[in-house]
Short mmCIF file of C-alpha atoms in Angstrom, two decimals:
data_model
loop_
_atom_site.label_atom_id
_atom_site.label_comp_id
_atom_site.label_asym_id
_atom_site.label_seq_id
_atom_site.Cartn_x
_atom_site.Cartn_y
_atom_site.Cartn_z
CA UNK A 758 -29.66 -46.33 20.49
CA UNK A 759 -27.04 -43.96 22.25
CA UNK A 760 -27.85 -40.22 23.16
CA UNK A 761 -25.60 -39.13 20.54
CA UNK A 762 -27.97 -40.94 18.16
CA UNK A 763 -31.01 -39.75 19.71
CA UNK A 764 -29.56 -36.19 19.06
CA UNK A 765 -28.55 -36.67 15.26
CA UNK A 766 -32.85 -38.02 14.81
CA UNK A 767 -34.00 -35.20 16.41
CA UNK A 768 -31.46 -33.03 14.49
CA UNK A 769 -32.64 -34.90 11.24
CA UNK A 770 -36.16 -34.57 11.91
CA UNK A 771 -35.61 -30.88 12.76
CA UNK A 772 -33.60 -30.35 9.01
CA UNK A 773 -37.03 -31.88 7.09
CA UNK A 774 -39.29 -29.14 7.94
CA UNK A 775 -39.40 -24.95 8.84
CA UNK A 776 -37.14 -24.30 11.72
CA UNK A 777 -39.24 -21.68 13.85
CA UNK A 778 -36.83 -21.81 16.40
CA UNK A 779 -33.89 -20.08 14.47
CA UNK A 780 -33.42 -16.91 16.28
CA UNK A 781 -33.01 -19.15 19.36
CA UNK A 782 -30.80 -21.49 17.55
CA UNK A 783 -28.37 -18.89 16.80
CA UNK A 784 -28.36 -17.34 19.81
CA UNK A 785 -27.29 -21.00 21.31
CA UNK A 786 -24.99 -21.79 18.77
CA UNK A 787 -22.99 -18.65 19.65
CA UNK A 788 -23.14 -16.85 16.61
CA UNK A 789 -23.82 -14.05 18.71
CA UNK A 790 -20.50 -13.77 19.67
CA UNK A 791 -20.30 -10.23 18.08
CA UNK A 792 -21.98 -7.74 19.83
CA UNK A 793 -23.25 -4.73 17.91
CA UNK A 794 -25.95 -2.55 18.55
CA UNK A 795 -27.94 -1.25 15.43
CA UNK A 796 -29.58 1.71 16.73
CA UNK A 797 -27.92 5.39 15.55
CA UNK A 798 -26.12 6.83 18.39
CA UNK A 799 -25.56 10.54 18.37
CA UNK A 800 -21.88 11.61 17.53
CA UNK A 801 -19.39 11.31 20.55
CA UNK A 802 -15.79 13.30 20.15
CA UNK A 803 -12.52 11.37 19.55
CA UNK A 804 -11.17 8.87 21.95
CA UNK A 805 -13.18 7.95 24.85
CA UNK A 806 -12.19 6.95 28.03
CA UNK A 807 -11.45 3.45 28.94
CA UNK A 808 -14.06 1.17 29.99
CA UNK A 809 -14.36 0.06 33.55
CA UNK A 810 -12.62 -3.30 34.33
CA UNK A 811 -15.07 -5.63 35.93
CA UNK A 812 -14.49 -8.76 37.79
CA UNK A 813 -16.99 -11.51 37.96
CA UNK A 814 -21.01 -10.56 37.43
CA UNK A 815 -22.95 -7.54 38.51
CA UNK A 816 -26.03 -7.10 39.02
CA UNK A 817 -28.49 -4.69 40.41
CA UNK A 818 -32.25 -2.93 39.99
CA UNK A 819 -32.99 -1.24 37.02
CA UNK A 820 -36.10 0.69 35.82
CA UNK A 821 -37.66 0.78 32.26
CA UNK A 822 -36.01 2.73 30.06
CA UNK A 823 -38.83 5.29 29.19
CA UNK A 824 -39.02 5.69 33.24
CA UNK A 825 -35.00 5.55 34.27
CA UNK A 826 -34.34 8.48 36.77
CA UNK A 827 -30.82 9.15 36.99
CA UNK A 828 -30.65 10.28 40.17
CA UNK A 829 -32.03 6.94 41.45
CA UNK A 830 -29.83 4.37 42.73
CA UNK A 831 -29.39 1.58 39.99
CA UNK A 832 -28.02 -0.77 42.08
CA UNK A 833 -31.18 -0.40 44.65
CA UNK A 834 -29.07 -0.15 47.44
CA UNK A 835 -27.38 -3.94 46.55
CA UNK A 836 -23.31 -3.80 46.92
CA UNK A 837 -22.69 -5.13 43.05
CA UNK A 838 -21.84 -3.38 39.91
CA UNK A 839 -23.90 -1.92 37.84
CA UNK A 840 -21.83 -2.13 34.67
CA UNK A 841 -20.00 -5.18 32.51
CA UNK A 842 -18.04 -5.22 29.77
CA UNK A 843 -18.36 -7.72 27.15
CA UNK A 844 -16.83 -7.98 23.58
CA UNK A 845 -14.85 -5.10 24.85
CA UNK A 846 -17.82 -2.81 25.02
CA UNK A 847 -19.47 -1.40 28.41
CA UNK A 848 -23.21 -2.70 29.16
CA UNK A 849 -25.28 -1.21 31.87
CA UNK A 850 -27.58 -2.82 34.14
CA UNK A 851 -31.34 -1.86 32.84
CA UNK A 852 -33.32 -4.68 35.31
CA UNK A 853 -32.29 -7.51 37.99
CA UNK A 854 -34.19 -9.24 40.81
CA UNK A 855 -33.54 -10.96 43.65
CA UNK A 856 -35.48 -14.51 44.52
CA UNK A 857 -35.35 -16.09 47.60
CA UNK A 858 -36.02 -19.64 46.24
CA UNK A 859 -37.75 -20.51 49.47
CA UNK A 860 -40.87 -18.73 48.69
CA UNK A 861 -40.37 -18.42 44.95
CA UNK A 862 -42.56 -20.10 42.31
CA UNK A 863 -42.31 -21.02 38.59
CA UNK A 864 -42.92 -17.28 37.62
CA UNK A 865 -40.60 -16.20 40.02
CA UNK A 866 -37.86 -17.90 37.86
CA UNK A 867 -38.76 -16.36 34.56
CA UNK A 868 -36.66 -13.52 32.99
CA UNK A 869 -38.25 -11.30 29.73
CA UNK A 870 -35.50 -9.59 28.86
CA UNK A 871 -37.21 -7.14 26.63
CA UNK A 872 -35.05 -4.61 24.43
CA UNK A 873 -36.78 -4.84 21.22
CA UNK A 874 -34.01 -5.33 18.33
CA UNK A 875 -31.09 -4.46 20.81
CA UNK A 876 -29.20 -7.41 21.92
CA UNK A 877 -29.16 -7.63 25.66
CA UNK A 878 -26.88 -9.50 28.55
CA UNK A 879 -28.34 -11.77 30.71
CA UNK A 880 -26.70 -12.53 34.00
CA UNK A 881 -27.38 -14.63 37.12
CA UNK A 882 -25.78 -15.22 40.41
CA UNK A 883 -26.45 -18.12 43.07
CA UNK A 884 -25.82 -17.95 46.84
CA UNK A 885 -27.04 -21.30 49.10
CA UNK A 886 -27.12 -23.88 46.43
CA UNK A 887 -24.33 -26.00 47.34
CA UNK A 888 -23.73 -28.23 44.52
CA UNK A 889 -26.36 -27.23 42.46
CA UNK A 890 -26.90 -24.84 39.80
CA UNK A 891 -28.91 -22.41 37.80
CA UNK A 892 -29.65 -23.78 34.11
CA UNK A 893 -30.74 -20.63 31.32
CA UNK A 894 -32.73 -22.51 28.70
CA UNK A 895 -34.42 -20.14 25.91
CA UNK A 896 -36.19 -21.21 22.68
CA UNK A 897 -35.75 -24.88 23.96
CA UNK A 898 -31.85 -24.43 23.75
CA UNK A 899 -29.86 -24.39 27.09
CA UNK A 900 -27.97 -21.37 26.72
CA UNK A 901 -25.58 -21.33 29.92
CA UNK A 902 -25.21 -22.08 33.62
CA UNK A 903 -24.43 -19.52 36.33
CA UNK A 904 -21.63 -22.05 37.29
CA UNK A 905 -20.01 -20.37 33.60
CA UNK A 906 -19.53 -16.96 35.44
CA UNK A 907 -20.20 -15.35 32.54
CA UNK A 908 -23.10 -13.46 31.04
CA UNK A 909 -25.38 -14.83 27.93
CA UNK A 910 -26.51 -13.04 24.64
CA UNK A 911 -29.84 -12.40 24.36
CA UNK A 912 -31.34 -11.74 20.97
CA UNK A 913 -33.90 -10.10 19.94
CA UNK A 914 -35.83 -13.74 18.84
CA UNK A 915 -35.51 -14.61 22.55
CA UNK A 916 -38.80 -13.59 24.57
CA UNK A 917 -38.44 -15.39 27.71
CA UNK A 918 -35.51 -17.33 29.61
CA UNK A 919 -36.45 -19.52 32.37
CA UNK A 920 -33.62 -20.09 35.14
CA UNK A 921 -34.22 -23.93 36.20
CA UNK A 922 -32.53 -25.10 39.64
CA UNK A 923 -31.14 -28.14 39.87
CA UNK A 924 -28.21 -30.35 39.53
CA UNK A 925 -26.63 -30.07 35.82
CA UNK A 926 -26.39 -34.37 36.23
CA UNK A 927 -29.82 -34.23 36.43
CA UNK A 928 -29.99 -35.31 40.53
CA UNK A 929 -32.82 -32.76 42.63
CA UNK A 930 -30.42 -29.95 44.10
CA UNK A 931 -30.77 -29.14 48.16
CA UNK A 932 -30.47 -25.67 48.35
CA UNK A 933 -30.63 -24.25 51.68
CA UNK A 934 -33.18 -22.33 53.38
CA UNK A 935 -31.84 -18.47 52.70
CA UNK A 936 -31.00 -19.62 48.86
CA UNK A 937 -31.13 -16.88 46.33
CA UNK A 938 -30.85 -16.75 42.20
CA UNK A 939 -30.08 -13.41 41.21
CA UNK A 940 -31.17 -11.92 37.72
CA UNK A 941 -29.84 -8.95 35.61
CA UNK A 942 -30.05 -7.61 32.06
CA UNK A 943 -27.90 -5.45 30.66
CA UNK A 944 -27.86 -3.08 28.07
CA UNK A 945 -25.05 -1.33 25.68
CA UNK A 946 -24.11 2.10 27.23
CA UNK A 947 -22.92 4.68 24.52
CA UNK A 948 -19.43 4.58 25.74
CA UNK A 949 -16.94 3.25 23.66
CA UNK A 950 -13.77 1.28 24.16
CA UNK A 951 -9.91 3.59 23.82
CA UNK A 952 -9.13 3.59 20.38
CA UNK A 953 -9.54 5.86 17.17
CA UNK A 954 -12.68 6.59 16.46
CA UNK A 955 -14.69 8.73 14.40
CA UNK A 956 -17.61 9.10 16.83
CA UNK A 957 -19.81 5.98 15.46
CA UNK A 958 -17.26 3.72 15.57
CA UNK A 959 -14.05 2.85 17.49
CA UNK A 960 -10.98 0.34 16.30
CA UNK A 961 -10.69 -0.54 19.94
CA UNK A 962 -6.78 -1.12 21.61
CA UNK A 963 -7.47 -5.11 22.16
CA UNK A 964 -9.81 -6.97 20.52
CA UNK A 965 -10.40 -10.88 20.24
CA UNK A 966 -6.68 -11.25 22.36
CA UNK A 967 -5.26 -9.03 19.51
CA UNK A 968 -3.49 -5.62 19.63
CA UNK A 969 -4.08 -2.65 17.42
CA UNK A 970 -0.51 -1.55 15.46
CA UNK A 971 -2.01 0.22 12.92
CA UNK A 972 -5.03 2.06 11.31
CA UNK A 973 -7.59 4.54 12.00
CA UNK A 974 -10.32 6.43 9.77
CA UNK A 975 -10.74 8.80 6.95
CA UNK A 976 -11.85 12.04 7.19
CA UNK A 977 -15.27 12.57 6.45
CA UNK A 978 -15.84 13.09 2.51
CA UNK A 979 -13.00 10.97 1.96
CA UNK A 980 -13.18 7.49 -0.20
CA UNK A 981 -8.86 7.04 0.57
CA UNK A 982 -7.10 5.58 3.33
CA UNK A 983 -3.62 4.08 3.85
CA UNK A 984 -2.53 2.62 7.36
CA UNK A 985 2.07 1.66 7.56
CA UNK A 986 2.99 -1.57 9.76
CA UNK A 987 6.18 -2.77 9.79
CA UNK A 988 6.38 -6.59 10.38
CA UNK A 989 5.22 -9.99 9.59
CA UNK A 990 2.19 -10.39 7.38
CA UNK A 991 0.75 -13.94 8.58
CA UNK A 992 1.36 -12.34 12.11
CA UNK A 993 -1.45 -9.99 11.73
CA UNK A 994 -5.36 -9.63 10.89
CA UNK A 995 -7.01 -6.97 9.58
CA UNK A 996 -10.33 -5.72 9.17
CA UNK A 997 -12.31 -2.25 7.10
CA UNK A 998 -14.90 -0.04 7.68
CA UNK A 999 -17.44 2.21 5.46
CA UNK A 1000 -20.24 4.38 6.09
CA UNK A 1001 -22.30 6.52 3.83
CA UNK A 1002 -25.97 7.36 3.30
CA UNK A 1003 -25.54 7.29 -0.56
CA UNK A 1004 -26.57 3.91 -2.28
CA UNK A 1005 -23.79 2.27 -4.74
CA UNK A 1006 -20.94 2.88 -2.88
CA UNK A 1007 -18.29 -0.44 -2.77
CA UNK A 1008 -14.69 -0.17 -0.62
CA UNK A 1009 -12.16 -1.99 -2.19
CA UNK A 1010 -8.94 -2.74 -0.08
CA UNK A 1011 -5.18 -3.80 -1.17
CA UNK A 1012 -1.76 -5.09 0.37
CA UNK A 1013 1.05 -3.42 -0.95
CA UNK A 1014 -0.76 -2.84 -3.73
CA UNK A 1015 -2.46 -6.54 -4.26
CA UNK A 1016 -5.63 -6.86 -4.23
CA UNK A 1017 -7.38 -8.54 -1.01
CA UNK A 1018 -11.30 -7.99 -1.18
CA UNK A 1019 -13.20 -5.47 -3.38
CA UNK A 1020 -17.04 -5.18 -3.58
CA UNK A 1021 -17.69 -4.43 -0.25
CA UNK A 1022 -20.88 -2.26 0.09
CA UNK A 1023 -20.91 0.73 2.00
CA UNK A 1024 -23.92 1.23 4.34
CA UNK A 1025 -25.36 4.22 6.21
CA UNK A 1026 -25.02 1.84 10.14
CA UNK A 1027 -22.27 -0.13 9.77
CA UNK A 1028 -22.33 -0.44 13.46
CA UNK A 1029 -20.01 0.53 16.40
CA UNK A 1030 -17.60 -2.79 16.01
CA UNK A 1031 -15.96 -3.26 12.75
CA UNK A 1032 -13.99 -6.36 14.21
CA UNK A 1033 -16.77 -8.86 13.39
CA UNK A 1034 -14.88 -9.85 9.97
CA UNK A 1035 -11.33 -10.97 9.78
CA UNK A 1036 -9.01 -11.30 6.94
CA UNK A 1037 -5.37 -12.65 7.44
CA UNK A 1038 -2.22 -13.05 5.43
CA UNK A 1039 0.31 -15.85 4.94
CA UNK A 1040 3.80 -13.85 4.69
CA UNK A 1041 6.77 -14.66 7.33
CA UNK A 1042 9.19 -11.73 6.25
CA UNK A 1043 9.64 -8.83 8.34
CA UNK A 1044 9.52 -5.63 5.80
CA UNK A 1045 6.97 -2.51 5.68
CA UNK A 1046 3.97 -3.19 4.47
CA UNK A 1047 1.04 -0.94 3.37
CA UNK A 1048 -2.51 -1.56 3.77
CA UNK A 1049 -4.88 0.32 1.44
CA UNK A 1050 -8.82 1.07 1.23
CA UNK A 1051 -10.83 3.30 -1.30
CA UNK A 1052 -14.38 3.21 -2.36
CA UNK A 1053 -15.27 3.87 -6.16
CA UNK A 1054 -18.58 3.16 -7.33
CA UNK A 1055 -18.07 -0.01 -9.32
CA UNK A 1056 -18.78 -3.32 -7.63
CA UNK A 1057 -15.09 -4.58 -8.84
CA UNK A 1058 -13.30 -1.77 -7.68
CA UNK A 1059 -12.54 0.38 -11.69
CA UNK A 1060 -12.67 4.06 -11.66
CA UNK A 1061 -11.48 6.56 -9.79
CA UNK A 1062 -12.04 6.98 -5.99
CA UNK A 1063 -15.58 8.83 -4.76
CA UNK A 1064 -15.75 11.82 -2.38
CA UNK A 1065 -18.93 11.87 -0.56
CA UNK A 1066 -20.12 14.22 2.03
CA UNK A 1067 -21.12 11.59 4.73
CA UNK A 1068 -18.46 9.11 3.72
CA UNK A 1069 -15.84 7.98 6.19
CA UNK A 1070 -13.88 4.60 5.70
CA UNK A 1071 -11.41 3.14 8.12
CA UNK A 1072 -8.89 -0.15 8.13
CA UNK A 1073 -7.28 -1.85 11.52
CA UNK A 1074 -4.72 -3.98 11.80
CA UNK A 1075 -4.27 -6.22 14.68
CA UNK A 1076 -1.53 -8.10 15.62
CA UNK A 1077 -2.05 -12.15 17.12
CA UNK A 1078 -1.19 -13.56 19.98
CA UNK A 1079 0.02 -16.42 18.13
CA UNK A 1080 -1.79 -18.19 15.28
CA UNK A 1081 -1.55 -22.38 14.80
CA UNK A 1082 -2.98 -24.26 11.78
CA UNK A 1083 -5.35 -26.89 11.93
CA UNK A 1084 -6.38 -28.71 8.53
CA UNK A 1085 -4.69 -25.70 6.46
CA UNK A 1086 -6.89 -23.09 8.18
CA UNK A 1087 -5.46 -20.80 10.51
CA UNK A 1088 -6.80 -20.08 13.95
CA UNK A 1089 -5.39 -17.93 16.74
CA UNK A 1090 -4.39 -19.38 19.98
CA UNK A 1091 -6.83 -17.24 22.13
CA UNK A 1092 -10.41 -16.18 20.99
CA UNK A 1093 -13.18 -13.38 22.55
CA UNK A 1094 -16.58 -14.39 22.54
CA UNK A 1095 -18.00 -12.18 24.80
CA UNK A 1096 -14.84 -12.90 26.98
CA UNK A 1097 -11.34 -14.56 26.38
CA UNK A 1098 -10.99 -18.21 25.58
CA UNK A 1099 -7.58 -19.63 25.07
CA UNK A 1100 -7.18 -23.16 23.06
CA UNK A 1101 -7.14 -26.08 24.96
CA UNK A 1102 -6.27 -29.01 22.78
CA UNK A 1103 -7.60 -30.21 19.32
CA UNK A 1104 -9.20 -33.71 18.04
CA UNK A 1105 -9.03 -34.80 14.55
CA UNK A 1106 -12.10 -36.53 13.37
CA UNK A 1107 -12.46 -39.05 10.21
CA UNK A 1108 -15.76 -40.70 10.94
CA UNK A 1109 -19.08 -39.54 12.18
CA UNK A 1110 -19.08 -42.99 14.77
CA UNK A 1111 -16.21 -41.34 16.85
CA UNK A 1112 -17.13 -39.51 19.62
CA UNK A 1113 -15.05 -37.15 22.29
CA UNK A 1114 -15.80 -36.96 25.93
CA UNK A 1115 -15.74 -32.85 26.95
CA UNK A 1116 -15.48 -32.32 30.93
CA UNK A 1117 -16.93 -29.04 31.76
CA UNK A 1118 -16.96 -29.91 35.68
CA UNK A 1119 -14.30 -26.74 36.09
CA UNK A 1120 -15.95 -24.42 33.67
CA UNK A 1121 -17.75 -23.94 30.46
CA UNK A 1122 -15.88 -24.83 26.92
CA UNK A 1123 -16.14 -23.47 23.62
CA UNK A 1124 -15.74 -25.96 20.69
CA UNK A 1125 -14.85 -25.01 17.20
CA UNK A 1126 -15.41 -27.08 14.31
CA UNK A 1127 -12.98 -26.73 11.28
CA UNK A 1128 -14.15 -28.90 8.08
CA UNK A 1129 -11.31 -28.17 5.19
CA UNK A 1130 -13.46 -31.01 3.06
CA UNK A 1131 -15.38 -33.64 2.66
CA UNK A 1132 -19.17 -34.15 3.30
CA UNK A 1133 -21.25 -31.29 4.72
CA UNK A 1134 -21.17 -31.84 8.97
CA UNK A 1135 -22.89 -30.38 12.21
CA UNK A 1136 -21.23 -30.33 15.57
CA UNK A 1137 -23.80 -32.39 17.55
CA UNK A 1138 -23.28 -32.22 21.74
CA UNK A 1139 -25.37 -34.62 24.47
CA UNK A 1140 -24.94 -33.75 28.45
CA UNK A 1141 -25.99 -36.21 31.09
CA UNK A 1142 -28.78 -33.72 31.83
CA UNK A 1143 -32.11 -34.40 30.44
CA UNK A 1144 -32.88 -31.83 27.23
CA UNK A 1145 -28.87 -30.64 27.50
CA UNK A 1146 -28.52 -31.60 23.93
CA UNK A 1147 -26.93 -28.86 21.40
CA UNK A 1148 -25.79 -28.83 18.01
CA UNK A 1149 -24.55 -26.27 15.38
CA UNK A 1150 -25.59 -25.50 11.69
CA UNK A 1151 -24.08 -27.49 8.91
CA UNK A 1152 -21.07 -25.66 7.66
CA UNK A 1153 -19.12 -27.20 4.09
CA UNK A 1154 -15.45 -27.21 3.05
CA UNK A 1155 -13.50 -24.94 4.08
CA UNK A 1156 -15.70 -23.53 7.35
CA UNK A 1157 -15.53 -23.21 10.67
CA UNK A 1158 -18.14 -22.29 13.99
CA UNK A 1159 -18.14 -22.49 17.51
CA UNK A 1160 -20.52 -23.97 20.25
CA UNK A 1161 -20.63 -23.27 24.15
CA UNK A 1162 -21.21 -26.19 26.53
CA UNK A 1163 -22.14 -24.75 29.82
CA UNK A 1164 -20.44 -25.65 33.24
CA UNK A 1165 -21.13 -28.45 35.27
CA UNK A 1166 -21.63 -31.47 33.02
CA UNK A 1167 -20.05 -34.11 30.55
CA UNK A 1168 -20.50 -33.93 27.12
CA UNK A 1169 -20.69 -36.84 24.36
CA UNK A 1170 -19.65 -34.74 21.42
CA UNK A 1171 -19.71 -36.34 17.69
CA UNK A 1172 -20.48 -35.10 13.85
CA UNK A 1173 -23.51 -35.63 11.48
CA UNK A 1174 -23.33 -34.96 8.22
CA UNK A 1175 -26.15 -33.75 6.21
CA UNK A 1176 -26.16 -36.00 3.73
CA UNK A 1177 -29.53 -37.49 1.59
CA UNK A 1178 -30.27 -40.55 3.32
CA UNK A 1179 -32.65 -43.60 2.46
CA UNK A 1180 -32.93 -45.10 5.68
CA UNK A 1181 -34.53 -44.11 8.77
CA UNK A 1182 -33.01 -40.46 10.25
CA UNK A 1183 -30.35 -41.61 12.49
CA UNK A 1184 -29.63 -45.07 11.66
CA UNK A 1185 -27.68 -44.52 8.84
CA UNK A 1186 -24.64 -46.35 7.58
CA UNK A 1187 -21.33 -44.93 9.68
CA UNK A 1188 -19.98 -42.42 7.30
CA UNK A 1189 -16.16 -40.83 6.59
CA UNK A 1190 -15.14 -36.88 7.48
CA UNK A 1191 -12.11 -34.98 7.66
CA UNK A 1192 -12.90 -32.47 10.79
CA UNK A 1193 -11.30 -31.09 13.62
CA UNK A 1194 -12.99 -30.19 17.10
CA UNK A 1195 -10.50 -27.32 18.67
CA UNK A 1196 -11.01 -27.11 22.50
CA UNK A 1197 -11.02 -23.25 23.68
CA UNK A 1198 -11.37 -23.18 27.70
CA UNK A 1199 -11.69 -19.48 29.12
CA UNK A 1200 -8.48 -17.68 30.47
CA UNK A 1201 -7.50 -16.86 33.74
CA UNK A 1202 -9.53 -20.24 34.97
#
């Protein structure tokens, strides 16, 4: 039996009964790719400044946050940084170590990132490994490599991350004698990214390789807002915004006047980010266009708009950096998780016995799964490493997810499908799909 087929039994096996694991699940599937911090924040003023551009990982000495003295060094006296920014939003170092592996033991190489319901950053630097390599694994997922030079989400579900040293081929690595593995967590400053805001929340200038051309927010007590572009609809994406403390509130929003999503419910923390939900347009004339959102109390968007003391809504519009379809479902060319990914290449897939070989020896890849039809599929992923297997949820017609595979390794990458099955989990008869696997690689690499 081949990996991959080891991987769809254990994914099988995992599908018949509770999965306790799910919070660490998620977090390796990358459905944290949204960062947004739940807590209320007090009200800033207007447009903040811009966040501080950072170049590769920083890290640094933090204290708890009930004991943080600001006029303490955070950095302890290390020449790093002590902030990152990720999703576009600034994160601040809150703890870090430095191991010398040398006299390090198995606790040594244990982070608990901590942080209660906040979602946290976790990254790691290595000096005097030669070829080997740092390996995060939480919840029994392998969640990245410090080869990736980038930072991992942490969830809340995620107690403990162990930082394993070796070669990602498996092989014993031969670090040398000063070797280190640095740790840091980081945690979401209040600063937001340049952009209008209304002090909770910020449409931010870039976002997800897209640019802002239009949009903003209401002033507070009003349910009405209208944002102009000029240009090509299937050029841009747009997403809304509503917050209010009062219950039975809905936004509704419209395209020159059509109708393109009602029943939206209006919460009290709607969060910092409104980007995490995308809408887009087919539409290849260049003419005005106005985009439209009001909140009424009826679920289907009758009556007339509300005025509420505490309400503010809000629409952007973002403009692509290109767009391509695959299947009949558009995508855009580059991607932010956390960072900037930029697409690669993309594999069509009709049967669940094909399988695509994914290089990561020159950095970490993101794969995203489109499924316009057929059965219901998972994105299933096998490294050479022992325990480096990965796979997604099962999405239906019409969806679409992502996975990471960390640095340093080659993937065997195939579909299951969730089928019912008679036979044995795993050893099924070969089955057909209509998928595609889109290759996203990040930019500037």
């Amino acid at each position: 039996m081949s990996t991959i087929d080891d991987l769809k039994t254990t994914l099988h096996h995992a599908a018949d009964g509770p999965d306790h694991a799910l919070g660490g699940r998620a977090a390796a599937v990358h459905q944290r790719v949204r960062v947004v911090r739940r807590r209320r924040r007090v009200a800033v003023a207007g447009t903040v400044a811009a966040l501080v551009a950072v170049a590769g990982i920083g890290v640094g000495v933090g204290l708890d946050r009930d004991e943080r003295n600001d006029t303490l060094d955070p950095a302890h006296g290390l020449d790093i940084d002590s902030t990152i920014t990720w999703n576009g939003f600034e994160y601040a170092v809150v703890d870090a170590e430095r191991v010398e592996l040398a006299e390090a033991g198995a606790d040594d190489l244990r982070v608990e990132p901590g942080g209660g319901d906040d979602t946290r950053l976790l990254a790691v630097e290595t000096d005097g490994l030669g070829t080997g390599d740092v390996t995060l694994v939480g919840g029994g997922e392998i969640l990245g490599r410090a080869s990736d030079a980038l930072p991992v989400t942490i969830d809340a579900y995620t107690r403990e991350i162990r930082l394993e040293v070796g070669d990602p081929s498996g092989e014993a690595a031969d670090p040398a004698a000063n070797a280190t593995v640095t740790w840091a967590v980081y945690e979401r400053t209040d600063t937001l990214p340049e952009g209008p805001s209304d002090g909770h929340a910020v449409w931010p200038e870039r976002s997800g390789g897209m640019t802002l051309v239009a949009g903003g927010f209401s002033e507070p007590g009003s349910g009405v807002l209208e944002a102009e572009y000029r240009g090509r609809l299937d050029a841009v994406r747009f997403s809304t915004y509503c917050r209010s403390s009062e219950p039975g509130l809905f936004l509704h929003v419209a395209v020159d006047g059509e109708s393109r999503g009602f029943g939206h419910r209006c919460t009290a923390d709607p969060g910092e980010d409104p980007t995490g939900v995308w809408s887009g347009m087919d539409g290849a004339e260049v003419a005005a266009h106005t985009f439209s959102v009001r909140v009424t109390r009826d679920e289907l968007g009758r009556g007339e708009p509300v005025s509420v003391d505490d309400l503010v809504v809000g629409v952007g519009v973002y403009e692509t950096d290109g767009r391509f379809r695959v299947q009949g479902q558009w995508l855009d060319e580059v991607v932010e998780e956390g960072t900037l990914w930029r697409r690669d290449r993309v594999h069509r897939l009709t049967s669940t016995a094909e399988t695509l070989r994914i290089d990561t020896t020159d950095g970490p890849v993101s794969l995203h799964l489109v499924s316009p039809g057929g059965p219901t599929v998972a994105l299933v992923a096998q490294g050479r490493r022992p325990g480096s297997a990965t796979s997604s949820p099962f999405i239906g017609a019409g969806g679409s997810l992502s996975i990471h595979l960390p640095a340093g390794d080659v993937y065997e990458v195939a579909l299951d499908t969730d089928t019912e099955r008679t036979d044995a989990p795993g050893e099924g008869a070969v089955e057909d799909v209509e998928a595609s696997v889109v290759v996203y690689r990040p930019t500037g690499r």
